[in-house]
Tab-separated table of C-alpha atoms in Angstrom:
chain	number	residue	atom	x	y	z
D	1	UNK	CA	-63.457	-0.633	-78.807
D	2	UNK	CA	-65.932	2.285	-78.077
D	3	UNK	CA	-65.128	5.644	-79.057
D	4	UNK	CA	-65.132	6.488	-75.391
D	5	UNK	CA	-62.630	5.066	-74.528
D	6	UNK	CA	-60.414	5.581	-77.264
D	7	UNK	CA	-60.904	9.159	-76.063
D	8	UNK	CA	-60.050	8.448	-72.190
D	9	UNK	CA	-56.998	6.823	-73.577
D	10	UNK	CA	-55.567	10.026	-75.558
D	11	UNK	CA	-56.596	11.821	-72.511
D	12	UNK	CA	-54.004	9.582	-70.659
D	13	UNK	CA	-51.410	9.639	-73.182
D	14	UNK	CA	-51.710	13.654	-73.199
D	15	UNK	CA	-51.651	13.472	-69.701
D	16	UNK	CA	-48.228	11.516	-69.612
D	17	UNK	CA	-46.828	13.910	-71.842
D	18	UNK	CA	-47.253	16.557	-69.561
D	19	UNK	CA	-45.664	14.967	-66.859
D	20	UNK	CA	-42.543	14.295	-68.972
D	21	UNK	CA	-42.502	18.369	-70.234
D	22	UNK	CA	-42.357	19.195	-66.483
D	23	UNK	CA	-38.716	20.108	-66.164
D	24	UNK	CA	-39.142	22.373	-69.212
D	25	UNK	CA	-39.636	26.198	-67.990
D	26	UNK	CA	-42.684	26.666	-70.087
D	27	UNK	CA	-44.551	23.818	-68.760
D	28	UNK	CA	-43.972	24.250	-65.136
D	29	UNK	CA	-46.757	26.186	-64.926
D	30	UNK	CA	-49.074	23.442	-66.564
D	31	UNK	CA	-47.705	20.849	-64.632
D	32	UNK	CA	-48.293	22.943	-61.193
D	33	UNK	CA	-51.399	23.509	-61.743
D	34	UNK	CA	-52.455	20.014	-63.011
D	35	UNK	CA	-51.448	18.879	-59.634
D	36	UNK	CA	-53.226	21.879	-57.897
D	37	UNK	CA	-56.343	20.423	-59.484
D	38	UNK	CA	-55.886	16.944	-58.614
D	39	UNK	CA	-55.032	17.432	-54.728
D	40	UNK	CA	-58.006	20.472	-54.455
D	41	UNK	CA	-60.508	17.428	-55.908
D	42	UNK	CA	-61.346	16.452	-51.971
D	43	UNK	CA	-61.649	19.698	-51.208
D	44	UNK	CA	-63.956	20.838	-54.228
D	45	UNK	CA	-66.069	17.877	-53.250
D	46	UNK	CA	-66.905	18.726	-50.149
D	47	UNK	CA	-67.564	22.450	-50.704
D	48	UNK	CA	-69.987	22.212	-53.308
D	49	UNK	CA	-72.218	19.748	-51.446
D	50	UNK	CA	-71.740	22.350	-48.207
D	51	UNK	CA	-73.071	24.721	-50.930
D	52	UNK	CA	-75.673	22.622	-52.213
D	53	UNK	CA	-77.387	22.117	-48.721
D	54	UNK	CA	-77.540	25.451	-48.013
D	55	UNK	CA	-78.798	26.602	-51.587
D	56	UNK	CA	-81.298	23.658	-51.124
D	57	UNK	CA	-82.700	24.533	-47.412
D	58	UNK	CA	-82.501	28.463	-48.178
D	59	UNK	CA	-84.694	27.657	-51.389
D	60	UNK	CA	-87.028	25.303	-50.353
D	61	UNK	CA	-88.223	27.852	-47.656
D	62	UNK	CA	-88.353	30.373	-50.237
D	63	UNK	CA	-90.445	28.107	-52.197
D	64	UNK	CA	-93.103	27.106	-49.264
D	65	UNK	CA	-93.491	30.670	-48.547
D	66	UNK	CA	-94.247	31.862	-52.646
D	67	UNK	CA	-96.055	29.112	-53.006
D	68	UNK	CA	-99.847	30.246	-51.527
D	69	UNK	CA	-98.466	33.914	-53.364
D	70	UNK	CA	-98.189	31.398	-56.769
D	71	UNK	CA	-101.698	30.202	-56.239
D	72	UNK	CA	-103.588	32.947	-55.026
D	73	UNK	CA	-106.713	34.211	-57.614
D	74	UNK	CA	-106.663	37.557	-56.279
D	75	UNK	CA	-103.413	38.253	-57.701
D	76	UNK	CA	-102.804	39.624	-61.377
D	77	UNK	CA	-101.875	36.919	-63.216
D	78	UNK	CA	-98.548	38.354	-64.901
D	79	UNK	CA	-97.317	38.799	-61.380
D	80	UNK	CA	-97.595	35.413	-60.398
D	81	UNK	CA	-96.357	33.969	-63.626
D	82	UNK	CA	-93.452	36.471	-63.426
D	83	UNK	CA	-92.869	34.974	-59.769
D	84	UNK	CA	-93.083	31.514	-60.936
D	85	UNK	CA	-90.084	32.177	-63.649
D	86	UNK	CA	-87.567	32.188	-60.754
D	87	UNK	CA	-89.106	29.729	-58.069
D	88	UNK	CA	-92.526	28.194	-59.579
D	89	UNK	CA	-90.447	24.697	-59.587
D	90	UNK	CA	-87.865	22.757	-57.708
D	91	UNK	CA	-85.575	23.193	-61.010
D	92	UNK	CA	-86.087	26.901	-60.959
D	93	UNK	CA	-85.873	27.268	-57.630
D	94	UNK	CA	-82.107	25.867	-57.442
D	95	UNK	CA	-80.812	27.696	-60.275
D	96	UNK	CA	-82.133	30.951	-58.821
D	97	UNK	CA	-80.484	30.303	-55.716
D	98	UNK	CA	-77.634	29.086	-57.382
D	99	UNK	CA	-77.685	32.512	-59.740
D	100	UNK	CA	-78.154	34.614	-56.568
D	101	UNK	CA	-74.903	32.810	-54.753
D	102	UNK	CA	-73.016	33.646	-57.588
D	103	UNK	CA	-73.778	37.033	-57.850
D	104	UNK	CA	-76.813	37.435	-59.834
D	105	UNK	CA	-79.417	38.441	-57.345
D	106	UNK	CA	-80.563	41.655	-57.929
D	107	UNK	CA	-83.274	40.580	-61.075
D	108	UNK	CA	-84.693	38.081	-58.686
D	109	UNK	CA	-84.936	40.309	-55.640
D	110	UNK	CA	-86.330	43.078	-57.467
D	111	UNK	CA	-88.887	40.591	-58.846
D	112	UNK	CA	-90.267	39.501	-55.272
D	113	UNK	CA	-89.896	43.132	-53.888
D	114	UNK	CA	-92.120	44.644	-56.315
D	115	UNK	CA	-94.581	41.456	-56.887
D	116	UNK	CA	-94.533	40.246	-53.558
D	117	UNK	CA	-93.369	42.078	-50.832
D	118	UNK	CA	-90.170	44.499	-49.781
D	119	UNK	CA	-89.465	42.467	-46.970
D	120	UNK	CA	-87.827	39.510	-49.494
D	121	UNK	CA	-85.285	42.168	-49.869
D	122	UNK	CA	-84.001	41.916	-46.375
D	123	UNK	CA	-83.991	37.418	-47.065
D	124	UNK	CA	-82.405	37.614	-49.810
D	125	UNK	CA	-79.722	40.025	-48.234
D	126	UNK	CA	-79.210	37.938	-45.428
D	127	UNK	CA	-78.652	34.984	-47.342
D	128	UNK	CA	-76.160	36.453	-49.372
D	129	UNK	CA	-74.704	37.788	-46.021
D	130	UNK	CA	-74.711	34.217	-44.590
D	131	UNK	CA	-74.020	31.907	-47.537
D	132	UNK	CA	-71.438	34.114	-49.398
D	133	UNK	CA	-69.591	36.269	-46.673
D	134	UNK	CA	-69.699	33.225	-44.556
D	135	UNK	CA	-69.616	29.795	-46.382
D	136	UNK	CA	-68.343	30.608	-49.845
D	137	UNK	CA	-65.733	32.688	-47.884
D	138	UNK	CA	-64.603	30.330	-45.523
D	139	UNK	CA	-65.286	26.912	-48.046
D	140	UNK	CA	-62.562	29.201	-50.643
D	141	UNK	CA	-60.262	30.068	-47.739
D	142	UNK	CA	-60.050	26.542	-46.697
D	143	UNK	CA	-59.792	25.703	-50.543
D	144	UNK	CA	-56.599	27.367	-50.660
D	145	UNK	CA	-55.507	26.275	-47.772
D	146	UNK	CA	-55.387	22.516	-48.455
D	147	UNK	CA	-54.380	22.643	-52.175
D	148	UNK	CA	-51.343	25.041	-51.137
D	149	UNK	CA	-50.290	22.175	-48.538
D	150	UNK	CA	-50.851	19.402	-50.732
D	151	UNK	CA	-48.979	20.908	-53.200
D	152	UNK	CA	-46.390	21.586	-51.093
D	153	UNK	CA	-46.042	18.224	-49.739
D	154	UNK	CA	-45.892	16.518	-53.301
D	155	UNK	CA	-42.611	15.334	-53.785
D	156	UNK	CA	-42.887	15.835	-57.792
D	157	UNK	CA	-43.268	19.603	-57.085
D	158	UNK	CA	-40.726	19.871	-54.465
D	159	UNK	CA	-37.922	18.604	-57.005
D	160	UNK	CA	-39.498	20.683	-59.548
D	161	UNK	CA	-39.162	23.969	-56.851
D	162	UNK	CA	-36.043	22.635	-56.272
D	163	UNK	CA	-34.861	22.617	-59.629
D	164	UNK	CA	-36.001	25.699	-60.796
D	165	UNK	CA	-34.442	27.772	-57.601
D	166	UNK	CA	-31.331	26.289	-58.903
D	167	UNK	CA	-31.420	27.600	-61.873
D	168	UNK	CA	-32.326	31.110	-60.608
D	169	UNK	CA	-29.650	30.870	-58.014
D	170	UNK	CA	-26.981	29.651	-61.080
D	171	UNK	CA	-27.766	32.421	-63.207
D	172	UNK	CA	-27.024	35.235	-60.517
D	173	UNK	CA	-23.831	33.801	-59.581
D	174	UNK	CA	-23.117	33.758	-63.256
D	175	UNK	CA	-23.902	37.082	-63.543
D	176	UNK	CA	-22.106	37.856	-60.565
D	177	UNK	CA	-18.996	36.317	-62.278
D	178	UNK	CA	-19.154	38.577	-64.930
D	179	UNK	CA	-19.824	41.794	-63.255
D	180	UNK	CA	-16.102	40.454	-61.080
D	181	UNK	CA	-14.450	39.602	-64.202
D	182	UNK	CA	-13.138	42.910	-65.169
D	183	UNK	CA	-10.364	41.404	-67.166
D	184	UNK	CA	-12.692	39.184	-69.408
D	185	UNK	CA	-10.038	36.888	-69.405
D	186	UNK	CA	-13.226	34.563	-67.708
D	187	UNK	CA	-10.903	34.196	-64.292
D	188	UNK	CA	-11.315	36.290	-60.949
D	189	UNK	CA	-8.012	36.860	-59.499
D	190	UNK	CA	-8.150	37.714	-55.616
D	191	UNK	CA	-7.549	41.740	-56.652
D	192	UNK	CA	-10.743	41.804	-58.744
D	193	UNK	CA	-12.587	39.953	-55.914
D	194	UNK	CA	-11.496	42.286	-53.316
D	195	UNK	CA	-12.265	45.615	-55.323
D	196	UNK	CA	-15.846	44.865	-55.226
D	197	UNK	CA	-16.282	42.635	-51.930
D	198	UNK	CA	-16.547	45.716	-49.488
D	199	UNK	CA	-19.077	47.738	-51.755
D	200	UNK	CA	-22.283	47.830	-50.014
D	201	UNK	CA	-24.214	46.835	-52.710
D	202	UNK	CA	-22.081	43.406	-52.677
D	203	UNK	CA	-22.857	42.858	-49.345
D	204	UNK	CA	-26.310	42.439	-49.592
D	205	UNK	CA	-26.503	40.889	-52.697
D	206	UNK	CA	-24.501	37.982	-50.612
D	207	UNK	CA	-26.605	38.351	-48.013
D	208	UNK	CA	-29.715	37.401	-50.300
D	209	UNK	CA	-27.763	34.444	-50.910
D	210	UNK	CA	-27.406	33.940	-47.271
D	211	UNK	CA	-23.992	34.114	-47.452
D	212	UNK	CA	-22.352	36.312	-44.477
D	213	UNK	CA	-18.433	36.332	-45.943
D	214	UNK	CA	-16.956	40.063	-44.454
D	215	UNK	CA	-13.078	38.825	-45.199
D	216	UNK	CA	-12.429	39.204	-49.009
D	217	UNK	CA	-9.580	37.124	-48.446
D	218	UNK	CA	-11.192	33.730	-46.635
D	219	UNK	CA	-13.660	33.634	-49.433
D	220	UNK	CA	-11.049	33.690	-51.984
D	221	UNK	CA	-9.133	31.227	-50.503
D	222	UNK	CA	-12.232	28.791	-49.866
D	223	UNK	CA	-13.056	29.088	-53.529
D	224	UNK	CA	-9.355	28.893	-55.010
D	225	UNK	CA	-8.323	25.132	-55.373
D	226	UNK	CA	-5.109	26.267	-55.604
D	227	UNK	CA	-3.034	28.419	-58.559
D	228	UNK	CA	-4.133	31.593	-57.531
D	229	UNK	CA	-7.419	31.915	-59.689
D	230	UNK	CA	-11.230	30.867	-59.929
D	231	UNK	CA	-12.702	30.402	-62.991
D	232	UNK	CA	-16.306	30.115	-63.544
D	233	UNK	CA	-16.791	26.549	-62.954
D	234	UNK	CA	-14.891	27.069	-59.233
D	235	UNK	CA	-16.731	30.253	-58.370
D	236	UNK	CA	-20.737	28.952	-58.635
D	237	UNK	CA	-19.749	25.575	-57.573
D	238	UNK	CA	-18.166	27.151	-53.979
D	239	UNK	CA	-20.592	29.714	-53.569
D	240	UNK	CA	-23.772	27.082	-54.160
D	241	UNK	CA	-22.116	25.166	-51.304
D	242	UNK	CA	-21.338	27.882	-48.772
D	243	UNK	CA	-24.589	29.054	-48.745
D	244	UNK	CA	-27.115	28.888	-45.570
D	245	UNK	CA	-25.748	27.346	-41.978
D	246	UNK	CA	-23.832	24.074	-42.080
D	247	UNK	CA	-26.789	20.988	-42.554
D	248	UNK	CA	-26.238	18.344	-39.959
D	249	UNK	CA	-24.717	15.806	-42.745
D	250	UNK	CA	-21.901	17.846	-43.512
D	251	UNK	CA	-21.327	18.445	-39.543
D	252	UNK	CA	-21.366	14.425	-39.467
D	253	UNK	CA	-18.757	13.825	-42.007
D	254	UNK	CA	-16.447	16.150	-40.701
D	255	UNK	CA	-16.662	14.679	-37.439
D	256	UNK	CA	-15.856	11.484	-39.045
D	257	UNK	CA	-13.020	13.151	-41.000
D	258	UNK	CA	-12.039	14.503	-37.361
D	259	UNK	CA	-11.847	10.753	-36.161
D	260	UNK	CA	-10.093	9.105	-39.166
D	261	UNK	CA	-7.376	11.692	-39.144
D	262	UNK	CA	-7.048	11.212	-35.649
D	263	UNK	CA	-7.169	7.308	-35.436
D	264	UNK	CA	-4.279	8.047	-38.513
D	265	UNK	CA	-2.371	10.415	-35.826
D	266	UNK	CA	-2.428	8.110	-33.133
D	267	UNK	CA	-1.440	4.822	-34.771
D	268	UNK	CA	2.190	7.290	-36.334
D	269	UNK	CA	2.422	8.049	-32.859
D	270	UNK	CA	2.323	4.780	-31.150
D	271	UNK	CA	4.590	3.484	-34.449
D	272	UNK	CA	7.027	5.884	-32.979
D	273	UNK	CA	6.760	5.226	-30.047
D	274	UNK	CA	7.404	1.570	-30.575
D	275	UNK	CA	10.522	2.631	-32.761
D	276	UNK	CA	12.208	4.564	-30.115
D	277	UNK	CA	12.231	1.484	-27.530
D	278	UNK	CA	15.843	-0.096	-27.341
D	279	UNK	CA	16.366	-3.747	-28.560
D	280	UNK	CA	16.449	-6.244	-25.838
């Protein structure tokens, strides 16, 4: 077995282990922005040859027009050679582009401005101009753009999201429970709930939770099962399921529970009915 792919092969095995330490809060990060990398790989293709083709035709005139400058007798010699340091080959010629998209242009343009002529000045600006306010620009936007919605669309990272807003949302309502508890006794009678439900403050902390409750009482009794108090357990458990607008399964199975109890009420009736009717 070649040491290669021994390597590839821990590279795997790390790479499993990562995906197992997702649901762990300090490796949700990691694992986010493993899969960041692996749907932007399309995308990251695709720019860099846009890139490449425009470095290569942007350079290749450069290097047709310095070339006669390169080979010309009547010019000092230290001024050409300095000239061909940045674009006297192919190889040089693409790295100095490359340098100048990146953001080291100003040694190269101040090489053909004061060797050559000013005018390279105003090329070089207008490449930068085009290639980086334009292509680099629009090649990250679009970058962005399709990572975020591949991302979003994974369904890894959607139970992960998932998971982690439940958390956050299970450690308010915790911490709601123990800024109602006022007793410590670790129940919320329907007193302690009602001496805080009309503050302000409560409102709109329920309101974050998209949760519009304005009767102290109906809450309490949709979270009570019962003898009078909730305890912890009761309390996150009700309020995790009253949040938001009623989803179109729960509207379904009530309206089933609607027609069971109904079928139920009509069959007691007719047995009544039937009841009632003399003997022959």
């Amino acid at each position: 077995v070649s040491l290669g792919a021994i390597r590839v092969a821990r590279l795997a095995r790390v790479l499993r282990a990562i995906r197992h330490l997702r649901h762990r809060d300090g490796f949700q990060s990691l694992f986010l922005l493993i899969k960041s990398l692996q749907a932007s790989a399309h995308v990251l293709w695709w720019s860099v040859m846009i890139m490449f083709f425009a470095i290569l035709v942007f350079g290749m005139v450069m290097f047709e027009l310095l070339s006669s400058y390169m080979q010309d007798d009547t010019v000092p010699l230290n001024e050409r050679q300095e000239v061909f340091l940045y674009f006297g080959t192919f190889t040089r010629m693409c790295l100095t582009m490359f340098e100048i998209t990146m953001g080291n242009w100003s040694p190269p343009k101040r090489v053909l401005m004061e060797n050559v002529d000013e005018l390279w000045g105003v090329y070089i600006v207008f490449y930068r101009c085009v290639l980086c306010f334009g292509i680099v620009s629009i090649s990250g936007a679009v970058f962005v753009t399709e990572t975020s919605r591949s991302v979003a669309a994974d369904n890894e990272v959607a139970m992960m999201n998932k998971e982690r807003s439940s958390k956050a949302l299970k450690l308010k309502l915790e911490r709601l429970f123990l800024e109602l508890d006022t007793t410590c006794d670790g129940l919320v009678s329907y007193e302690e709930l009602s001496a805080i439900m009309y503050d302000d403050t409560m409102k709109q902390f329920l309101s974050t939770l998209q949760m519009e409750v304005e009767d102290a009482h109906e809450l309490f009794r949709l979270l009570d099962d019962g003898d009078g108090r909730v305890n912890g357990e009761e309390f996150i458990h009700g309020i995790m399921h009253m949040r938001g607008e009623a989803k179109a399964v729960d509207m379904l199975l009530l309206l089933k529970t609607v027609r069971e109890i109904k079928s139920k009420v009509d069959a007691l009736g007719e047995g009544s009915e039937a009841s009632r009717l003399p003997s022959p």
